[in-house]
C-alpha cells in the first residue's frame, strides 16, 4: 500500500550538525489513525530553537523535528470514519485539543514537541487530529497553516471578536505576523505594522497595512502608534517579542485594549506598570496555537477570503539544514520544505 | 426642602492635617439630578492615598474625598424619571459607565476623584449614576458596596463566569477580599485565602474559605496553593498587591487560568515569565470597579444570597481622621463613617 | 439662536389623509440636549404601519412620525459635553439604550414611537442618544442608518460573531436586507438572497450575494438553500416575514444555526416543529434595532469597509405622502426625504 | 479478565412485549476503549418512546435501549491513557461531542440511539466519551446524571450565565426538572416550579423552590408567574412540553428573556406571536444534552455544591419492563435500575 522506505530528518543530539537524514520503516496506522504521505513541511522559529536545544532541553533522541505538514492520506486504520484515502490533510499540532478549553495538562500530545515531528516521507495523524487542507491552496501554501496561520487566527478571531475599523498593531513581518496582517485586512481592521526595514514596511502596505512604523528610526513606536490613533491608542497588539517591547505594547493600548502574547523572539520576561493597566482595564492573554475546530473555521475563512500565504523561500528535502539557517535571516513570510 | 447647612470634610491640601470639617450650602439638583441626604460613607484604601497625595498628585483644592455613600433622595430635578424622593440610593462611582464597555476617556466622571466625594451631609447624583440600595442591608452595610463589593463582583461574576467547584485564590482580608470570599462561597467556588495572620485565616474560614495560607509562615504561598489543588493550580487569582506578589500569583495559576488585577497595595510594577504564560494560556486583566448594570445585578444577588458585608469598625462624622488612620491597621472588612 | 419657524409633518389621526405639514416653534434644548437642524430623514416600513394605525393603535395625536434623521447640531444645552455646535449627528432611536442590556421597560423612550419623530426642520436629541454621522457618507446616505443599518449590524455583528466562509440567508432586498448583504459581503460571509424578482437578484449579486433564490419560481426556497450548502443548511437566517416563511427559515438552518427575527412584513405568528429544533440546537432570537455603542461601532465599520447605503429614491420635504406610498412598491434599498 | 456471560435487555421489535433479557458475549475493547461493568442504569422518558417505536421509527433490531449508566472500568484498550482499571465512570451520551460546538451531523454516535444502549452487564465506552463519576454519589445516584442532570446543567450554566437573584421557571417535577431546581437553588436563582399537584409543589419547595404554581388550579400560569415577578416576567423558562404550553412560556418571559427547549412531553409544535418576541428581544434555544467538558464541570459542581439526585424508585435488573411502565406515572425524580 505504501513505499517500504521512509526518509526522515532526525536529531541524534542538539545542534544542526547532529541533524541528519535517515531511512526507516513506514509506520503502521492504528485503528483510528491516518497514514499520510507528506508533500510539504513549513518551518517555525521554534523549530530552530528545538534543534539548538534552547526550547526543550530534556528532549529524548532520536527526534524528528518540525510540526507543520500537508500530505495525502495513503492508508487509514480500520475504525477511521472522518477521512478517506486520497484526501489532502493537515495535522492538528496540539493533537488532543479538539475544541473549547485546552487539555488540562499541556503539550502532552503536540506534534514536533512531545510527539514526533513532520520531516518524514510518511507521518501518522490521529483521525481526530487532522483537518482537510483548503482546496484553494497548493501544497507549499497549505503547509504554512498549522502553527503560523492558526496562531494569528486564534488570537484575532477566536479569543476575541474583530470589529471592522478597530486598530491592531502587528510586530514584524515573519510568518505569524503576515497571516495576522492578511486576516486584519480581510476583517476590515486598520493594521499598523512595525519593522526595522522600510522595504518590508512597503511590502506590508501592499498586503493591506494601514500604517507602518520603522522601530529603528522611531524607537518610541508606542508613542508613534498612539499618535496615529489620535491619542486613543490601538485596540489590540500582537506581541511577538516580550521584555521591554511588551512594555511599549502596553503603552500603545487604548482603554479596554488587548495584548495577545503569541511570540517570544526576544526576552523571556514580561513587565509593565500596574496603574494604567487597571485604569485602562487591559487584558493580556497568552496564547498557544489553537484547537482543531478553529483550524477548520480558519480554513473555511481562507477559502472565502481568498487568502494566499506569503512564502519567503522553498527548499528541497535535502536542504533542511539550509532552510533552518534561513530562519535566522528575518524572512518575509514562511519557509517551506518540499518532501516529494 | 432641605436643611440650609451642608457639613463636609474638605481637603485644603495634602495630608491629614489639611483635612477639616467645613460648612457650605446644600447643592441644587439639575434637571436630571438627585439631591441625596447621606447616611453612611465607607472608606477605601485609595481614599487614604488621595488624602496623602500619593494617587492624584495634581488634585485641585478644596476637595471632598471618598467615593462610597448611601443616602436618601430628598429632592429630584424636574426631568428625573428613574427615582423618587424617599428612596434609598447608592452612587455609581464611575458615573458615566452605565453598561457594556467603559467610556473611552477614563475617570472623567468618577466620584471622589475627578468629581467631588461623599463626605458631606448632602451630595448630588445624576439619576443615571445611582442605584437602589438593597433593602436587606442597613445603612452602614449598604455604604460598603460601591467600590469594594462591585470590584469583587465585577472580577468574579461579570468579567468571567464562576463555575462551582473551581478554585479561586483571594489575597488578604480587607474590604474587597472579604466580599470576594463571600461571593466565592455563595457561588460554590473553593476559596483559598492568604493572610499574614492565623487568626484572620480562622475568621476567613468561618466566612466559607476552603483553605487558608499564612504567607508569613509559608512565603512560597504559590507552591502551597498548587499543592492544595493537586498540582493543577488555581483557576482564578484576585491580585491585590502587585510586584513580586503577582509573580507568585501567576505561578499559582492552572492552565487557562485568570489573574484579575484589582488592587495595588504594594509595588507599582507587574512582571512575569513569558513562556509558562503562553503555554498555560493565562489571561491577566486589569479591572476598575464596574458599571451601573453590574451594580444593579450585584444588589439583586446580595438580596438573593443574603450576603451581609463584614464591617471592621464604624466611626462618627467627627472621627474622619481617625477612620482614615484606622485604614492603615489592616482592617478585617470595611470601615464606615455615619453621616447623620 | 435658530430660525423662528419649525416645519413638521404631523398626524392628526390615522391615515395618509390626516398627515399634513404644519408650522410650529423651534424647540428649546434642555441642559443635556442637542438642537439639531435636520438634513435628511429615511423611512422604514413600520412608519407606514404607524401612519396607517396598524402598529400603535393607541397613539396620541398630534404626532410627528418617522425615526431616522441626520442633521447638524445648531445649539447645545448648558451641560452638554459630548457634542458641539456644527457637528453632524444621527439620533439613537431607542434613546435610553446606551450599551449592554436593553432597558427593562421597552420603548419608553423610542424616537418616532413613544417619543416624537423626525419629520421636522428641527429636532431634539439627548446628548446620550446621538452619535456622529460617518464622514464618508453624504446626508442622504447617513439618514438611512439609524434603524435599517443598525438592525442588520446588531443581528450580524453584535448578537453573534460572523465567521468568514459561513453562510447567511437574507430575505428580500429592502433596506435592512441590503445592509445585511453589504455587511455579509464585507465580513466574508456567503450570502444567499431570496427575492421574487430575478432582476433584483441580479442586482443583489452585484452587491456581493453568493447565490440568489427566486422564491416565486422556487417556493421551496428552504430546500434550495439546503442544496446550495451541500445539505448542511445555512448558519444564519435573517427572518423578515414571519408565519410559514419562518417555518421554511428553520428548515433551512444547519446544526447550531441561528434565526434572527428582525422583521414582520407578513404574518404575526411564528411556528415550527420542536424535534429538529432541539436536535439541531437552533437559536431563535428576536431583535429590536440596537444600542448606541453598537451604532458607534457600526459607523466606524462603515468608514473602514467603505460601505455606501443603497438608495432607492429620494423625495423632497413636500413629498412625504408620496414617499410613504412608495414604501409599498417593494423598493430596492432605502427611501429618503430631504428636509432642507 | 471478565465474566464470560453478558446479560442484556434487547428489543427484537417495538413494544414492551418484544423487549427481553438475552445472554451474549462480553465485548472486547478496541485500543481506545474501556470495558465497563455496569452498576446502575437510569431511565429517561425518551427510552419509553424508543421502546414504543415513537421516537426512532427506523431503529435496527436487535437493539439494547437506554443511555445512562455508571460502572467500573474492568479492562482498557492498549492505547488508553485517560482511564485505568478500577475507576468508576459515566458514559458521555453524545459520544463525539467533547467540547465547544456539536458535531455537524447529529447523533451519529449517541448512546442508546445510534449506538447501542446501556441495559447490559458490560458496555464499551470510548475513552474520549467517558467521565469520572462524582465520588460523593453512590452508584444509584451517579447513574442519573448523563442525560437529566447534564441537560439541566447545560441549559442553565453553559448556554447562559446564571445570575443570583434572577428568576427561572421550571416546568414539572420529573428528572430534568428536579436537577434544574437543585441547580437553581445552588446558584441563588429564584425558582418558580409548575405542577398539577400541590403535594409535589410542596416537595419542590423543600428542595428550594421560591414559588410553586399549580397549573391545574391556575391554568393561566404565565400570568401567575408574571404577577410573582411584579409584572416584569421571568428571566429564563425551561420548556418541557411544547405546543400551547410554549406559548405561555413565552408570555411569562421578561425583556431579554430566554426560553430553553429541553423537552417535548406534549406537542411536537412550537408557536408564538412575533411582535412581543421582537420587542422583548427573546431568545429561544433548542438544546440537546451537552458535551463532555460540561459533564466534567457539572460533576465538579455537584461535588462542591453537595447536590444529591432525587431518586423516585429503584428497580432490579429483572424489573426493566416495570421500570419503563413506571415512567408513565409522573415520577418525582429519577428511576434507576441496578445491574449487579
mmCIF file of C-alpha atoms in Angstrom, chain B:
data_model
loop_
_atom_site.group_PDB
_atom_site.id
_atom_site.type_symbol
_atom_site.label_atom_id
_atom_site.label_comp_id
_atom_site.label_asym_id
_atom_site.label_seq_id
_atom_site.Cartn_x
_atom_site.Cartn_y
_atom_site.Cartn_z
ATOM 1 C CA UNK B 1 -36.920 71.280 51.031
ATOM 2 C CA UNK B 2 -33.634 70.574 52.827
ATOM 3 C CA UNK B 3 -31.569 71.926 55.699
ATOM 4 C CA UNK B 4 -29.750 75.116 54.831
ATOM 5 C CA UNK B 5 -26.339 73.957 56.042
ATOM 6 C CA UNK B 6 -24.214 71.258 54.437
ATOM 7 C CA UNK B 7 -21.329 69.894 56.514
ATOM 8 C CA UNK B 8 -18.371 68.438 54.600
ATOM 9 C CA UNK B 9 -14.855 67.160 55.215
ATOM 10 C CA UNK B 10 -12.685 69.122 52.829
ATOM 11 C CA UNK B 11 -9.020 68.888 51.836
ATOM 12 C CA UNK B 12 -7.293 72.246 51.518
ATOM 13 C CA UNK B 13 -4.066 70.446 50.601
ATOM 14 C CA UNK B 14 -2.448 67.040 51.029
ATOM 15 C CA UNK B 15 -2.087 65.354 54.386
ATOM 16 C CA UNK B 16 -4.479 64.543 57.210
ATOM 17 C CA UNK B 17 -3.687 67.867 58.863
ATOM 18 C CA UNK B 18 -5.205 69.736 55.937
ATOM 19 C CA UNK B 19 -8.464 67.829 56.018
ATOM 20 C CA UNK B 20 -11.089 69.705 58.001
ATOM 21 C CA UNK B 21 -14.800 69.984 58.532
ATOM 22 C CA UNK B 22 -16.449 72.940 56.794
ATOM 23 C CA UNK B 23 -19.990 74.180 56.342
ATOM 24 C CA UNK B 24 -21.392 75.120 52.969
ATOM 25 C CA UNK B 25 -24.591 75.428 51.039
ATOM 26 C CA UNK B 26 -26.754 72.478 50.168
ATOM 27 C CA UNK B 27 -26.319 71.970 46.408
ATOM 28 C CA UNK B 28 -29.167 72.411 43.924
ATOM 29 C CA UNK B 29 -30.028 69.392 41.773
ATOM 30 C CA UNK B 30 -30.102 69.991 37.994
ATOM 31 C CA UNK B 31 -32.998 68.628 35.891
ATOM 32 C CA UNK B 32 -31.542 65.061 35.780
ATOM 33 C CA UNK B 33 -30.046 65.083 39.290
ATOM 34 C CA UNK B 34 -30.895 63.662 42.692
ATOM 35 C CA UNK B 35 -30.177 65.534 45.915
ATOM 36 C CA UNK B 36 -29.261 62.925 48.495
ATOM 37 C CA UNK B 37 -29.015 63.217 52.269
ATOM 38 C CA UNK B 38 -26.163 60.856 53.059
ATOM 39 C CA UNK B 39 -26.492 58.309 55.844
ATOM 40 C CA UNK B 40 -23.149 56.489 55.783
ATOM 41 C CA UNK B 41 -19.880 56.626 53.882
ATOM 42 C CA UNK B 42 -17.367 53.797 53.574
ATOM 43 C CA UNK B 43 -13.623 54.169 53.115
ATOM 44 C CA UNK B 44 -11.327 52.536 50.621
ATOM 45 C CA UNK B 45 -7.585 52.371 50.842
ATOM 46 C CA UNK B 46 -7.280 54.667 47.834
ATOM 47 C CA UNK B 47 -9.016 57.417 49.865
ATOM 48 C CA UNK B 48 -6.013 57.470 52.193
ATOM 49 C CA UNK B 49 -3.705 57.550 49.160
ATOM 50 C CA UNK B 50 -5.610 60.552 47.803
ATOM 51 C CA UNK B 51 -5.564 62.404 51.123
ATOM 52 C CA UNK B 52 -1.827 61.715 51.368
ATOM 53 C CA UNK B 53 -1.222 62.996 47.832
ATOM 54 C CA UNK B 54 0.074 59.685 46.519
ATOM 55 C CA UNK B 55 -2.603 58.756 43.997
ATOM 56 C CA UNK B 56 -3.683 62.055 42.377
ATOM 57 C CA UNK B 57 -0.740 64.462 42.658
ATOM 58 C CA UNK B 58 -2.482 67.185 40.629
ATOM 59 C CA UNK B 59 -5.696 67.285 42.652
ATOM 60 C CA UNK B 60 -7.441 70.696 42.736
ATOM 61 C CA UNK B 61 -8.397 72.035 46.151
ATOM 62 C CA UNK B 62 -10.631 72.356 48.004
ATOM 63 C CA UNK B 63 -11.657 68.719 47.534
ATOM 64 C CA UNK B 64 -14.093 66.476 49.399
ATOM 65 C CA UNK B 65 -12.666 62.932 49.422
ATOM 66 C CA UNK B 66 -14.200 59.382 49.419
ATOM 67 C CA UNK B 67 -16.452 57.692 46.878
ATOM 68 C CA UNK B 68 -18.938 55.392 48.608
ATOM 69 C CA UNK B 69 -22.148 56.629 50.152
ATOM 70 C CA UNK B 70 -25.681 55.577 50.857
ATOM 71 C CA UNK B 71 -28.396 58.126 51.405
ATOM 72 C CA UNK B 72 -31.989 59.134 50.959
ATOM 73 C CA UNK B 73 -33.265 61.055 47.966
ATOM 74 C CA UNK B 74 -34.586 64.350 49.382
ATOM 75 C CA UNK B 75 -35.156 66.202 46.108
ATOM 76 C CA UNK B 76 -35.159 65.380 42.405
ATOM 77 C CA UNK B 77 -34.612 67.513 39.293
ATOM 78 C CA UNK B 78 -37.541 68.357 37.043
ATOM 79 C CA UNK B 79 -36.662 65.747 34.392
ATOM 80 C CA UNK B 80 -35.863 62.841 36.710
ATOM 81 C CA UNK B 81 -37.797 59.652 35.937
ATOM 82 C CA UNK B 82 -35.738 56.840 37.449
ATOM 83 C CA UNK B 83 -36.052 57.766 41.149
ATOM 84 C CA UNK B 84 -38.388 59.400 43.640
ATOM 85 C CA UNK B 85 -37.981 61.323 46.851
ATOM 86 C CA UNK B 86 -37.721 58.934 49.781
ATOM 87 C CA UNK B 87 -35.856 56.155 48.026
ATOM 88 C CA UNK B 88 -32.566 54.938 49.428
ATOM 89 C CA UNK B 89 -29.775 55.053 46.862
ATOM 90 C CA UNK B 90 -26.110 54.351 46.301
ATOM 91 C CA UNK B 91 -23.948 56.355 43.917
ATOM 92 C CA UNK B 92 -22.382 54.732 40.858
ATOM 93 C CA UNK B 93 -18.712 55.652 41.300
ATOM 94 C CA UNK B 94 -17.719 55.708 37.608
ATOM 95 C CA UNK B 95 -20.697 57.894 36.865
ATOM 96 C CA UNK B 96 -20.542 57.726 33.051
ATOM 97 C CA UNK B 97 -20.370 53.934 32.757
ATOM 98 C CA UNK B 98 -23.952 52.612 32.553
ATOM 99 C CA UNK B 99 -23.251 49.200 30.958
ATOM 100 C CA UNK B 100 -21.094 47.389 28.390
ATOM 101 C CA UNK B 101 -17.722 48.915 27.558
ATOM 102 C CA UNK B 102 -16.315 51.712 29.683
ATOM 103 C CA UNK B 103 -16.134 55.276 28.387
ATOM 104 C CA UNK B 104 -13.088 55.740 26.124
ATOM 105 C CA UNK B 105 -11.614 58.506 28.267
ATOM 106 C CA UNK B 106 -11.363 57.154 31.749
ATOM 107 C CA UNK B 107 -12.299 58.642 35.063
ATOM 108 C CA UNK B 108 -13.582 61.891 33.652
ATOM 109 C CA UNK B 109 -16.685 61.448 35.832
ATOM 110 C CA UNK B 110 -15.621 59.431 38.868
ATOM 111 C CA UNK B 111 -16.902 60.163 42.360
ATOM 112 C CA UNK B 112 -14.210 61.135 44.847
ATOM 113 C CA UNK B 113 -11.643 61.546 42.103
ATOM 114 C CA UNK B 114 -12.498 63.755 39.110
ATOM 115 C CA UNK B 115 -15.831 64.534 40.765
ATOM 116 C CA UNK B 116 -16.325 65.657 44.330
ATOM 117 C CA UNK B 117 -16.543 62.977 47.026
ATOM 118 C CA UNK B 118 -19.075 61.816 49.576
ATOM 119 C CA UNK B 119 -18.010 63.189 52.960
ATOM 120 C CA UNK B 120 -20.927 65.640 53.100
ATOM 121 C CA UNK B 121 -24.385 65.788 54.575
ATOM 122 C CA UNK B 122 -25.749 66.269 51.078
ATOM 123 C CA UNK B 123 -24.454 65.081 47.731
ATOM 124 C CA UNK B 124 -25.682 65.140 44.148
ATOM 125 C CA UNK B 125 -26.013 62.006 41.983
ATOM 126 C CA UNK B 126 -27.022 62.056 38.307
ATOM 127 C CA UNK B 127 -30.133 59.901 38.001
ATOM 128 C CA UNK B 128 -28.254 57.685 35.555
ATOM 129 C CA UNK B 129 -25.472 57.239 38.101
ATOM 130 C CA UNK B 130 -27.396 55.860 41.061
ATOM 131 C CA UNK B 131 -28.919 52.530 42.068
ATOM 132 C CA UNK B 132 -31.361 51.464 44.749
ATOM 133 C CA UNK B 133 -29.715 50.189 47.921
ATOM 134 C CA UNK B 134 -30.546 46.529 48.728
ATOM 135 C CA UNK B 135 -33.440 46.513 51.219
ATOM 136 C CA UNK B 136 -31.890 43.682 53.209
ATOM 137 C CA UNK B 137 -28.957 45.855 54.273
ATOM 138 C CA UNK B 138 -28.831 48.618 56.873
ATOM 139 C CA UNK B 139 -27.200 51.945 56.016
ATOM 140 C CA UNK B 140 -23.807 51.027 57.439
ATOM 141 C CA UNK B 141 -23.764 47.801 55.440
ATOM 142 C CA UNK B 142 -25.067 49.345 52.235
ATOM 143 C CA UNK B 143 -22.411 52.072 52.285
ATOM 144 C CA UNK B 144 -19.709 49.460 51.773
ATOM 145 C CA UNK B 145 -20.873 48.333 48.322
ATOM 146 C CA UNK B 146 -19.993 50.946 45.659
ATOM 147 C CA UNK B 147 -16.284 50.164 45.288
ATOM 148 C CA UNK B 148 -15.314 47.136 47.362
ATOM 149 C CA UNK B 149 -18.246 44.860 46.610
ATOM 150 C CA UNK B 150 -18.615 45.925 42.982
ATOM 151 C CA UNK B 151 -14.906 45.414 42.301
ATOM 152 C CA UNK B 152 -15.066 41.850 43.621
ATOM 153 C CA UNK B 153 -18.362 41.158 41.860
ATOM 154 C CA UNK B 154 -17.167 42.510 38.532
ATOM 155 C CA UNK B 155 -13.967 40.461 38.608
ATOM 156 C CA UNK B 156 -15.787 37.287 39.608
ATOM 157 C CA UNK B 157 -19.231 37.432 38.021
ATOM 158 C CA UNK B 158 -19.108 39.902 35.119
ATOM 159 C CA UNK B 159 -15.647 39.647 33.545
ATOM 160 C CA UNK B 160 -15.825 35.851 33.812
ATOM 161 C CA UNK B 161 -18.296 33.100 34.672
ATOM 162 C CA UNK B 162 -17.805 31.374 38.010
ATOM 163 C CA UNK B 163 -18.210 27.584 37.855
ATOM 164 C CA UNK B 164 -18.997 25.833 41.158
ATOM 165 C CA UNK B 165 -16.110 23.664 42.272
ATOM 166 C CA UNK B 166 -13.458 25.856 40.645
ATOM 167 C CA UNK B 167 -10.729 27.263 42.873
ATOM 168 C CA UNK B 168 -10.099 30.945 43.491
ATOM 169 C CA UNK B 169 -7.254 32.488 45.454
ATOM 170 C CA UNK B 170 -8.066 35.655 47.376
ATOM 171 C CA UNK B 171 -5.259 37.775 48.810
ATOM 172 C CA UNK B 172 -5.772 39.253 52.240
ATOM 173 C CA UNK B 173 -8.828 40.035 54.305
ATOM 174 C CA UNK B 174 -9.544 43.689 53.508
ATOM 175 C CA UNK B 175 -12.823 45.008 52.176
ATOM 176 C CA UNK B 176 -12.620 43.772 48.579
ATOM 177 C CA UNK B 177 -11.162 40.433 49.653
ATOM 178 C CA UNK B 178 -13.914 39.629 52.108
ATOM 179 C CA UNK B 179 -16.615 40.458 49.561
ATOM 180 C CA UNK B 180 -14.754 38.196 47.137
ATOM 181 C CA UNK B 181 -14.748 35.472 49.767
ATOM 182 C CA UNK B 182 -18.463 35.852 50.418
ATOM 183 C CA UNK B 183 -19.277 35.756 46.704
ATOM 184 C CA UNK B 184 -16.965 32.775 46.211
ATOM 185 C CA UNK B 185 -18.723 30.898 48.981
ATOM 186 C CA UNK B 186 -22.140 31.710 47.559
ATOM 187 C CA UNK B 187 -21.038 30.657 44.046
ATOM 188 C CA UNK B 188 -19.772 27.278 45.249
ATOM 189 C CA UNK B 189 -16.149 28.152 44.498
ATOM 190 C CA UNK B 190 -13.347 26.710 46.620
ATOM 191 C CA UNK B 191 -11.694 29.823 48.031
ATOM 192 C CA UNK B 192 -8.089 29.855 49.203
ATOM 193 C CA UNK B 193 -7.386 32.931 51.337
ATOM 194 C CA UNK B 194 -3.908 34.245 52.094
ATOM 195 C CA UNK B 195 -3.062 36.327 55.143
ATOM 196 C CA UNK B 196 -0.175 37.015 57.498
ATOM 197 C CA UNK B 197 -2.401 36.215 60.465
ATOM 198 C CA UNK B 198 -3.649 32.785 61.517
ATOM 199 C CA UNK B 199 -6.418 34.479 63.455
ATOM 200 C CA UNK B 200 -7.682 36.237 60.334
ATOM 201 C CA UNK B 201 -7.440 32.986 58.373
ATOM 202 C CA UNK B 202 -9.585 31.377 61.018
ATOM 203 C CA UNK B 203 -12.192 34.133 60.628
ATOM 204 C CA UNK B 204 -11.997 33.709 56.853
ATOM 205 C CA UNK B 205 -12.727 30.012 57.251
ATOM 206 C CA UNK B 206 -15.830 30.883 59.220
ATOM 207 C CA UNK B 207 -16.926 33.010 56.260
ATOM 208 C CA UNK B 208 -16.574 29.987 53.976
ATOM 209 C CA UNK B 209 -12.896 29.838 52.936
ATOM 210 C CA UNK B 210 -11.985 26.348 51.799
ATOM 211 C CA UNK B 211 -8.315 26.766 52.738
ATOM 212 C CA UNK B 212 -6.080 29.425 54.244
ATOM 213 C CA UNK B 213 -2.381 30.040 53.646
ATOM 214 C CA UNK B 214 -0.325 32.122 56.048
ATOM 215 C CA UNK B 215 2.165 33.815 53.728
ATOM 216 C CA UNK B 216 4.380 34.742 56.659
ATOM 217 C CA UNK B 217 4.974 31.135 57.653
ATOM 218 C CA UNK B 218 4.673 29.920 54.033
ATOM 219 C CA UNK B 219 6.312 32.599 51.883
ATOM 220 C CA UNK B 220 6.063 30.289 48.862
ATOM 221 C CA UNK B 221 2.284 30.517 49.032
ATOM 222 C CA UNK B 222 2.108 29.876 45.289
ATOM 223 C CA UNK B 223 3.573 26.404 45.755
ATOM 224 C CA UNK B 224 1.274 25.855 48.702
ATOM 225 C CA UNK B 225 -1.736 26.770 46.556
ATOM 226 C CA UNK B 226 -0.558 24.448 43.829
ATOM 227 C CA UNK B 227 -0.268 21.611 46.328
ATOM 228 C CA UNK B 228 -3.770 22.226 47.639
ATOM 229 C CA UNK B 229 -5.020 21.761 44.070
ATOM 230 C CA UNK B 230 -3.131 18.510 43.452
ATOM 231 C CA UNK B 231 -0.577 20.304 41.344
ATOM 232 C CA UNK B 232 -3.121 21.674 38.866
ATOM 233 C CA UNK B 233 -3.051 25.251 40.128
ATOM 234 C CA UNK B 234 -5.967 27.563 40.867
ATOM 235 C CA UNK B 235 -8.393 28.800 38.215
ATOM 236 C CA UNK B 236 -8.555 32.429 39.283
ATOM 237 C CA UNK B 237 -6.389 34.698 41.398
ATOM 238 C CA UNK B 238 -7.506 38.116 42.629
ATOM 239 C CA UNK B 239 -4.331 40.167 42.722
ATOM 240 C CA UNK B 240 -4.310 42.845 45.424
ATOM 241 C CA UNK B 241 -0.627 43.666 45.713
ATOM 242 C CA UNK B 242 1.451 43.711 42.506
ATOM 243 C CA UNK B 243 5.203 43.305 42.089
ATOM 244 C CA UNK B 244 6.765 40.009 43.127
ATOM 245 C CA UNK B 245 3.459 39.003 44.592
ATOM 246 C CA UNK B 246 1.928 38.980 41.101
ATOM 247 C CA UNK B 247 4.755 36.726 40.015
ATOM 248 C CA UNK B 248 3.675 34.188 42.598
ATOM 249 C CA UNK B 249 0.059 34.667 41.579
ATOM 250 C CA UNK B 250 0.944 33.711 38.052
ATOM 251 C CA UNK B 251 2.842 30.695 39.252
ATOM 252 C CA UNK B 252 -0.178 29.547 41.248
ATOM 253 C CA UNK B 253 -2.443 29.536 38.181
ATOM 254 C CA UNK B 254 -3.786 26.474 36.379
ATOM 255 C CA UNK B 255 -3.954 26.129 32.596
ATOM 256 C CA UNK B 256 -6.397 28.664 31.148
ATOM 257 C CA UNK B 257 -6.172 30.470 34.467
ATOM 258 C CA UNK B 258 -7.114 34.076 35.078
ATOM 259 C CA UNK B 259 -5.395 36.774 37.097
ATOM 260 C CA UNK B 260 -7.591 39.770 37.900
ATOM 261 C CA UNK B 261 -5.614 42.845 38.882
ATOM 262 C CA UNK B 262 -7.884 44.688 41.284
ATOM 263 C CA UNK B 263 -5.539 46.248 43.812
ATOM 264 C CA UNK B 264 -2.062 47.636 44.117
ATOM 265 C CA UNK B 265 -1.311 47.800 47.798
ATOM 266 C CA UNK B 266 2.344 47.062 47.159
ATOM 267 C CA UNK B 267 4.524 47.594 44.116
ATOM 268 C CA UNK B 268 3.545 49.583 41.071
ATOM 269 C CA UNK B 269 5.028 47.048 38.668
ATOM 270 C CA UNK B 270 3.916 43.698 37.350
ATOM 271 C CA UNK B 271 6.402 41.239 35.906
ATOM 272 C CA UNK B 272 6.355 37.586 34.958
ATOM 273 C CA UNK B 273 7.988 34.914 32.802
ATOM 274 C CA UNK B 274 6.534 34.700 29.341
ATOM 275 C CA UNK B 275 6.889 31.005 28.499
ATOM 276 C CA UNK B 276 4.521 29.479 31.089
ATOM 277 C CA UNK B 277 2.228 32.418 30.375
ATOM 278 C CA UNK B 278 1.870 31.292 26.762
ATOM 279 C CA UNK B 279 1.881 27.566 27.455
ATOM 280 C CA UNK B 280 -0.872 27.880 30.031
ATOM 281 C CA UNK B 281 -2.810 30.442 28.023
ATOM 282 C CA UNK B 282 -3.068 32.733 31.043
ATOM 283 C CA UNK B 283 -5.301 35.801 30.980
ATOM 284 C CA UNK B 284 -4.334 38.834 33.068
ATOM 285 C CA UNK B 285 -6.944 41.545 33.240
ATOM 286 C CA UNK B 286 -6.827 44.935 34.872
ATOM 287 C CA UNK B 287 -10.155 45.962 36.363
ATOM 288 C CA UNK B 288 -11.596 49.205 37.555
ATOM 289 C CA UNK B 289 -14.705 48.800 39.743
ATOM 290 C CA UNK B 290 -17.626 48.210 37.324
ATOM 291 C CA UNK B 291 -20.672 49.581 35.528
ATOM 292 C CA UNK B 292 -24.076 50.506 36.852
ATOM 293 C CA UNK B 293 -25.900 47.496 35.398
ATOM 294 C CA UNK B 294 -23.429 45.213 37.173
ATOM 295 C CA UNK B 295 -24.107 47.161 40.381
ATOM 296 C CA UNK B 296 -27.843 46.503 39.960
ATOM 297 C CA UNK B 297 -27.256 42.810 39.260
ATOM 298 C CA UNK B 298 -24.962 42.574 42.282
ATOM 299 C CA UNK B 299 -27.510 44.162 44.582
ATOM 300 C CA UNK B 300 -30.113 41.685 43.375
ATOM 301 C CA UNK B 301 -27.644 38.886 44.067
ATOM 302 C CA UNK B 302 -26.816 40.239 47.528
ATOM 303 C CA UNK B 303 -30.520 40.103 48.333
ATOM 304 C CA UNK B 304 -30.982 36.592 46.983
ATOM 305 C CA UNK B 305 -27.802 35.237 48.569
ATOM 306 C CA UNK B 306 -28.424 37.010 51.894
ATOM 307 C CA UNK B 307 -24.900 38.379 51.948
ATOM 308 C CA UNK B 308 -24.060 40.719 54.837
ATOM 309 C CA UNK B 309 -20.979 42.919 54.424
ATOM 310 C CA UNK B 310 -18.279 42.453 57.039
ATOM 311 C CA UNK B 311 -17.789 45.685 58.975
ATOM 312 C CA UNK B 312 -14.489 46.208 60.767
ATOM 313 C CA UNK B 313 -15.335 49.431 62.557
ATOM 314 C CA UNK B 314 -17.843 52.297 62.473
ATOM 315 C CA UNK B 315 -16.853 55.926 63.129
ATOM 316 C CA UNK B 316 -18.911 59.076 63.660
ATOM 317 C CA UNK B 317 -18.863 62.010 61.247
ATOM 318 C CA UNK B 318 -16.480 63.873 63.582
ATOM 319 C CA UNK B 319 -13.987 60.981 63.558
ATOM 320 C CA UNK B 320 -12.993 61.046 59.894
ATOM 321 C CA UNK B 321 -9.242 61.478 60.555
ATOM 322 C CA UNK B 322 -9.259 58.552 62.990
ATOM 323 C CA UNK B 323 -11.179 56.460 60.471
ATOM 324 C CA UNK B 324 -8.619 57.194 57.738
ATOM 325 C CA UNK B 325 -5.787 56.293 60.109
ATOM 326 C CA UNK B 326 -7.532 53.055 61.014
ATOM 327 C CA UNK B 327 -7.241 52.045 57.311
ATOM 328 C CA UNK B 328 -3.517 51.505 57.873
ATOM 329 C CA UNK B 329 -4.127 48.890 60.546
ATOM 330 C CA UNK B 330 -5.125 46.120 58.159
ATOM 331 C CA UNK B 331 -8.825 46.008 58.972
ATOM 332 C CA UNK B 332 -10.831 42.805 58.578
ATOM 333 C CA UNK B 333 -13.604 44.138 56.354
ATOM 334 C CA UNK B 334 -14.881 47.659 55.849
ATOM 335 C CA UNK B 335 -14.574 50.924 57.727
ATOM 336 C CA UNK B 336 -17.696 53.082 57.733
ATOM 337 C CA UNK B 337 -18.462 56.644 58.796
ATOM 338 C CA UNK B 338 -22.002 57.578 59.737
ATOM 339 C CA UNK B 339 -23.049 60.992 58.492
ATOM 340 C CA UNK B 340 -26.226 61.646 60.417
#
